[in-house]
Amino acid sequence: MAPMPPKLPIAVLISGSGSNLQALIDAANDDAFGCSIVGVISDRREAFGLVRAQRVGIPTTVVAWSDFGDRESFTEATVDAARTFGAKALVLAGFMRILAASAIEAYPNAIINVHPALLPLFPGANAIEQALEAGVAETGVTVHFVDELVDHGPVIAQQSVPVVDGDTPDTVRSRIQGVEHLLLPRVVSAFGRGDITVDASGVVWHNDLEAVAP
Ligand code: GRF
């Protein structure tokens, strides 16, 4: 049997429940998954995602926003933590802080974010509430490379999710998270395998992403 290609070491950054982290952990059990999760970084000590990582033996660290006076030093500490884990890329999975541009310099085209809307629509916090307020018939999930702007940067994959009569933020969130939990691991794995690159015209897929049903 041919040896498996080396996996890309990634750090996953979280702030909360970590259900997307869990989806990555589960996906990484597959030998074909293109990345290995070498560490989890949280900006909040009480984030449940830390427990999810610890119970499968993934190293964790907290870089608490409250310990830093400004975005630059917070970012520097976060990048230091990721480098200490040996991470070659970062995945922001429900990470609710904005990193300074120095993170993009440290990890160019190697920071992936998942956002619960079809960017460029509804950037920022409360994307699901914004979509409901706007009365759209569909919203969705975007996985993208992070650039200097918030919820901005080359889109890697998007999947729409219907909004139906009677929906609440919770029902839409649950539908969106179902898609996130499929789409994010597929993108992260493909990135680890080298199937996604970025050039001047945007993201290039070297193998097609399998369709992700909502
Ligand atoms: C996700 O829906 C993500 O899109 C948003 O925050 C949520 C985090 O959920 N930015 P979890 O912590 O992965 O459960």
Tab-separated table of C-alpha atoms and ligand atoms in Angstrom:
chain	number	residue	atom	x	y	z
A	1	MET	CA	0.000	0.000	0.000
A	2	ALA	CA	1.287	3.478	-0.897
A	3	PRO	CA	2.230	5.555	2.147
A	4	MET	CA	-0.273	8.286	3.044
A	5	PRO	CA	0.913	11.778	2.073
A	6	PRO	CA	1.915	13.951	5.025
A	7	LYS	CA	-0.937	15.845	6.651
A	8	LEU	CA	-0.952	19.611	6.999
A	9	PRO	CA	-0.699	20.580	10.702
A	10	ILE	CA	-3.487	23.015	11.621
A	11	ALA	CA	-4.523	24.927	14.722
A	12	VAL	CA	-8.258	25.448	15.241
A	13	LEU	CA	-9.342	28.713	16.886
A	14	ILE	CA	-12.610	28.728	18.811
A	15	SER	CA	-14.639	30.891	21.179
A	16	GLY	CA	-17.570	28.728	22.183
A	17	SER	CA	-19.316	25.395	21.882
A	18	GLY	CA	-16.943	24.099	19.240
A	19	SER	CA	-19.439	22.043	17.247
A	20	ASN	CA	-17.433	22.876	14.114
A	21	LEU	CA	-14.271	21.817	15.906
A	22	GLN	CA	-16.044	18.538	16.742
A	23	ALA	CA	-16.893	18.061	13.069
A	24	LEU	CA	-13.202	18.554	12.231
A	25	ILE	CA	-12.101	16.155	14.983
A	26	ASP	CA	-14.536	13.514	13.709
A	27	ALA	CA	-13.479	14.027	10.094
A	28	ALA	CA	-9.803	13.808	11.054
A	29	ASN	CA	-10.396	10.213	12.197
A	30	ASP	CA	-10.466	9.329	8.525
A	31	ASP	CA	-7.003	8.436	7.233
A	32	ALA	CA	-7.746	10.390	4.057
A	33	PHE	CA	-8.338	13.660	5.925
A	34	GLY	CA	-5.738	16.127	4.673
A	35	CYS	CA	-4.892	17.830	7.972
A	36	SER	CA	-3.900	16.968	11.469
A	37	ILE	CA	-5.223	19.124	14.313
A	38	VAL	CA	-2.105	19.926	16.317
A	39	GLY	CA	-3.712	22.355	18.733
A	40	VAL	CA	-6.820	24.279	19.712
A	41	ILE	CA	-6.679	27.909	20.778
A	42	SER	CA	-9.558	29.632	22.544
A	43	ASP	CA	-9.946	33.285	23.472
A	44	ARG	CA	-12.370	32.216	26.240
A	45	ARG	CA	-11.439	29.944	29.148
A	46	GLU	CA	-14.967	28.581	29.448
A	47	ALA	CA	-15.335	27.577	25.788
A	48	PHE	CA	-16.740	24.043	25.673
A	49	GLY	CA	-14.669	23.354	22.573
A	50	LEU	CA	-11.622	23.104	24.865
A	51	VAL	CA	-13.222	20.067	26.516
A	52	ARG	CA	-13.969	18.530	23.116
A	53	ALA	CA	-10.268	18.788	22.224
A	54	GLN	CA	-8.961	17.642	25.587
A	55	ARG	CA	-11.072	14.495	25.639
A	56	VAL	CA	-9.383	13.291	22.439
A	57	GLY	CA	-5.918	14.380	23.566
A	58	ILE	CA	-5.493	17.451	21.361
A	59	PRO	CA	-3.345	20.107	23.094
A	60	THR	CA	-5.195	23.295	23.985
A	61	THR	CA	-4.300	26.766	25.096
A	62	VAL	CA	-6.221	29.874	26.040
A	63	VAL	CA	-5.174	33.254	24.712
A	64	ALA	CA	-7.706	35.343	26.592
A	65	TRP	CA	-8.736	38.585	24.987
A	66	SER	CA	-9.033	40.125	28.438
A	67	ASP	CA	-5.304	39.536	29.097
A	68	PHE	CA	-4.326	41.876	26.267
A	69	GLY	CA	-4.840	45.565	25.905
A	70	ASP	CA	-5.001	45.694	22.147
A	71	ARG	CA	-5.678	43.659	19.026
A	72	GLU	CA	-2.013	43.648	17.947
A	73	SER	CA	-0.643	42.030	21.111
A	74	PHE	CA	-3.599	39.615	21.274
A	75	THR	CA	-2.876	38.588	17.682
A	76	GLU	CA	0.838	38.213	18.363
A	77	ALA	CA	0.120	35.885	21.305
A	78	THR	CA	-2.360	33.876	19.221
A	79	VAL	CA	0.124	33.475	16.360
A	80	ASP	CA	2.855	32.517	18.847
A	81	ALA	CA	0.570	29.840	20.310
A	82	ALA	CA	-0.209	28.472	16.844
A	83	ARG	CA	3.485	28.384	15.927
A	84	THR	CA	4.304	26.648	19.196
A	85	PHE	CA	1.840	23.926	18.196
A	86	GLY	CA	3.661	23.698	14.865
A	87	ALA	CA	0.599	24.808	12.899
A	88	LYS	CA	1.098	25.663	9.243
A	89	ALA	CA	-2.485	26.928	8.825
A	90	LEU	CA	-5.290	28.245	11.026
A	91	VAL	CA	-8.974	27.366	10.956
A	92	LEU	CA	-11.325	29.851	12.610
A	93	ALA	CA	-14.258	27.711	13.719
A	94	GLY	CA	-16.629	29.981	15.606
A	95	PHE	CA	-13.769	32.253	16.653
A	96	MET	CA	-15.422	35.540	17.557
A	97	ARG	CA	-12.355	37.820	17.598
A	98	ILE	CA	-10.860	39.822	14.776
A	99	LEU	CA	-7.162	39.178	14.248
A	100	ALA	CA	-4.792	41.988	13.273
A	101	ALA	CA	-3.139	42.002	9.846
A	102	SER	CA	0.020	40.509	11.382
A	103	ALA	CA	-1.802	37.139	11.507
A	104	ILE	CA	-2.317	37.237	7.744
A	105	GLU	CA	1.358	38.105	7.281
A	106	ALA	CA	2.274	35.121	9.473
A	107	TYR	CA	-0.164	32.781	7.690
A	108	PRO	CA	-0.695	34.148	4.162
A	109	ASN	CA	-3.601	32.430	2.364
A	110	ALA	CA	-3.584	29.912	5.167
A	111	ILE	CA	-6.326	31.148	7.494
A	112	ILE	CA	-9.759	29.683	6.801
A	113	ASN	CA	-12.979	31.002	8.359
A	114	VAL	CA	-16.529	29.695	8.379
A	115	HIS	CA	-19.302	32.307	8.359
A	116	PRO	CA	-23.044	31.639	8.742
A	117	ALA	CA	-24.240	33.613	5.693
A	118	LEU	CA	-23.653	33.864	1.967
A	119	LEU	CA	-20.926	36.515	2.001
A	120	PRO	CA	-20.752	39.313	0.961
A	121	LEU	CA	-24.269	39.344	2.475
A	122	PHE	CA	-24.548	39.717	6.234
A	123	PRO	CA	-20.946	39.991	7.462
A	124	GLY	CA	-20.191	40.495	11.132
A	125	ALA	CA	-21.890	39.179	14.228
A	126	ASN	CA	-25.589	38.188	14.212
A	127	ALA	CA	-25.485	37.132	10.556
A	128	ILE	CA	-28.468	34.828	11.063
A	129	GLU	CA	-30.556	37.521	12.748
A	130	GLN	CA	-29.587	39.956	9.980
A	131	ALA	CA	-30.757	37.487	7.318
A	132	LEU	CA	-34.097	36.918	9.063
A	133	GLU	CA	-34.614	40.640	9.455
A	134	ALA	CA	-33.904	41.187	5.758
A	135	GLY	CA	-36.601	38.635	4.907
A	136	VAL	CA	-34.431	36.608	2.494
A	137	ALA	CA	-35.711	33.279	1.166
A	138	GLU	CA	-32.305	31.715	1.589
A	139	THR	CA	-29.110	32.302	3.459
A	140	GLY	CA	-26.227	29.904	3.893
A	141	VAL	CA	-22.646	29.148	4.770
A	142	THR	CA	-19.410	30.588	3.432
A	143	VAL	CA	-15.965	29.126	3.916
A	144	HIS	CA	-13.303	31.619	2.903
A	145	PHE	CA	-9.695	32.633	3.274
A	146	VAL	CA	-9.258	35.464	5.747
A	147	ASP	CA	-7.830	38.770	4.588
A	148	GLU	CA	-7.368	42.111	6.359
A	149	LEU	CA	-11.109	42.882	6.386
A	150	VAL	CA	-13.802	41.317	8.561
A	151	ASP	CA	-15.668	38.345	7.031
A	152	HIS	CA	-13.953	39.093	3.760
A	153	GLY	CA	-11.412	37.368	1.564
A	154	PRO	CA	-11.405	34.824	-1.269
A	155	VAL	CA	-14.443	32.536	-1.059
A	156	ILE	CA	-13.558	28.850	-1.130
A	157	ALA	CA	-17.012	27.301	-0.934
A	158	GLN	CA	-20.595	28.393	-0.312
A	159	GLN	CA	-23.748	26.441	0.293
A	160	SER	CA	-27.224	27.924	0.520
A	161	VAL	CA	-29.782	27.078	3.178
A	162	PRO	CA	-33.517	27.842	2.811
A	163	VAL	CA	-35.351	30.187	5.150
A	164	VAL	CA	-38.963	29.074	5.648
A	165	ASP	CA	-42.099	30.509	7.255
A	166	GLY	CA	-41.968	30.327	11.008
A	167	ASP	CA	-38.165	30.191	11.150
A	168	THR	CA	-36.463	31.618	14.223
A	169	PRO	CA	-32.758	32.343	14.693
A	170	ASP	CA	-32.472	28.946	16.385
A	171	THR	CA	-34.091	26.951	13.587
A	172	VAL	CA	-31.992	28.696	10.938
A	173	ARG	CA	-28.854	28.275	13.056
A	174	SER	CA	-29.459	24.576	13.373
A	175	ARG	CA	-29.965	24.218	9.594
A	176	ILE	CA	-26.843	26.307	8.938
A	177	GLN	CA	-24.726	24.353	11.385
A	178	GLY	CA	-25.764	21.091	9.722
A	179	VAL	CA	-24.212	22.435	6.514
A	180	GLU	CA	-21.163	23.926	8.260
A	181	HIS	CA	-20.349	20.573	9.811
A	182	LEU	CA	-20.110	19.009	6.350
A	183	LEU	CA	-18.659	21.879	4.358
A	184	LEU	CA	-15.894	23.042	6.701
A	185	PRO	CA	-14.219	19.606	7.117
A	186	ARG	CA	-14.379	19.006	3.358
A	187	VAL	CA	-12.729	22.327	2.617
A	188	VAL	CA	-10.114	21.942	5.344
A	189	SER	CA	-9.244	18.454	4.186
A	190	ALA	CA	-8.970	19.580	0.567
A	191	PHE	CA	-6.761	22.494	1.600
A	192	GLY	CA	-4.504	20.113	3.510
A	193	ARG	CA	-4.191	17.898	0.457
A	194	GLY	CA	-3.152	20.902	-1.638
A	195	ASP	CA	-6.365	20.849	-3.706
A	196	ILE	CA	-7.091	24.546	-3.109
A	197	THR	CA	-4.793	27.406	-4.023
A	198	VAL	CA	-5.262	31.145	-4.413
A	199	ASP	CA	-3.991	33.242	-7.283
A	200	ALA	CA	-4.701	36.761	-8.519
A	201	SER	CA	-8.085	35.667	-9.897
A	202	GLY	CA	-9.187	34.042	-6.649
A	203	VAL	CA	-9.502	30.517	-5.323
A	204	VAL	CA	-8.624	27.625	-7.609
A	205	TRP	CA	-9.978	24.140	-6.903
A	206	HIS	CA	-7.785	21.405	-8.329
A	207	ASN	CA	-10.403	18.768	-7.562
A	208	ASP	CA	-14.126	19.377	-7.389
A	209	LEU	CA	-15.733	19.664	-4.009
A	210	GLU	CA	-18.438	17.050	-3.647
A	211	ALA	CA	-21.907	18.617	-3.502
A	212	VAL	CA	-23.038	19.331	0.026
A	213	ALA	CA	-26.789	18.927	0.505
A	214	PRO	CA	-28.464	21.230	3.023
B	1	GRF	C1	-20.841	28.874	13.763
B	1	GRF	O1	-22.156	28.831	13.316
B	1	GRF	C2	-20.016	29.832	12.942
B	1	GRF	O2	-20.462	30.008	11.652
B	1	GRF	C3	-20.186	31.120	13.711
B	1	GRF	O3	-20.218	30.746	15.065
B	1	GRF	C4	-20.761	29.443	15.167
B	1	GRF	C5	-19.858	28.654	16.056
B	1	GRF	O4	-20.404	27.454	16.447
B	1	GRF	N1	-19.134	32.065	13.384
B	1	GRF	P1	-19.486	26.325	17.130
B	1	GRF	O5	-18.710	26.963	18.256
B	1	GRF	O6	-18.618	25.728	16.078
B	1	GRF	O7	-20.496	25.343	17.668
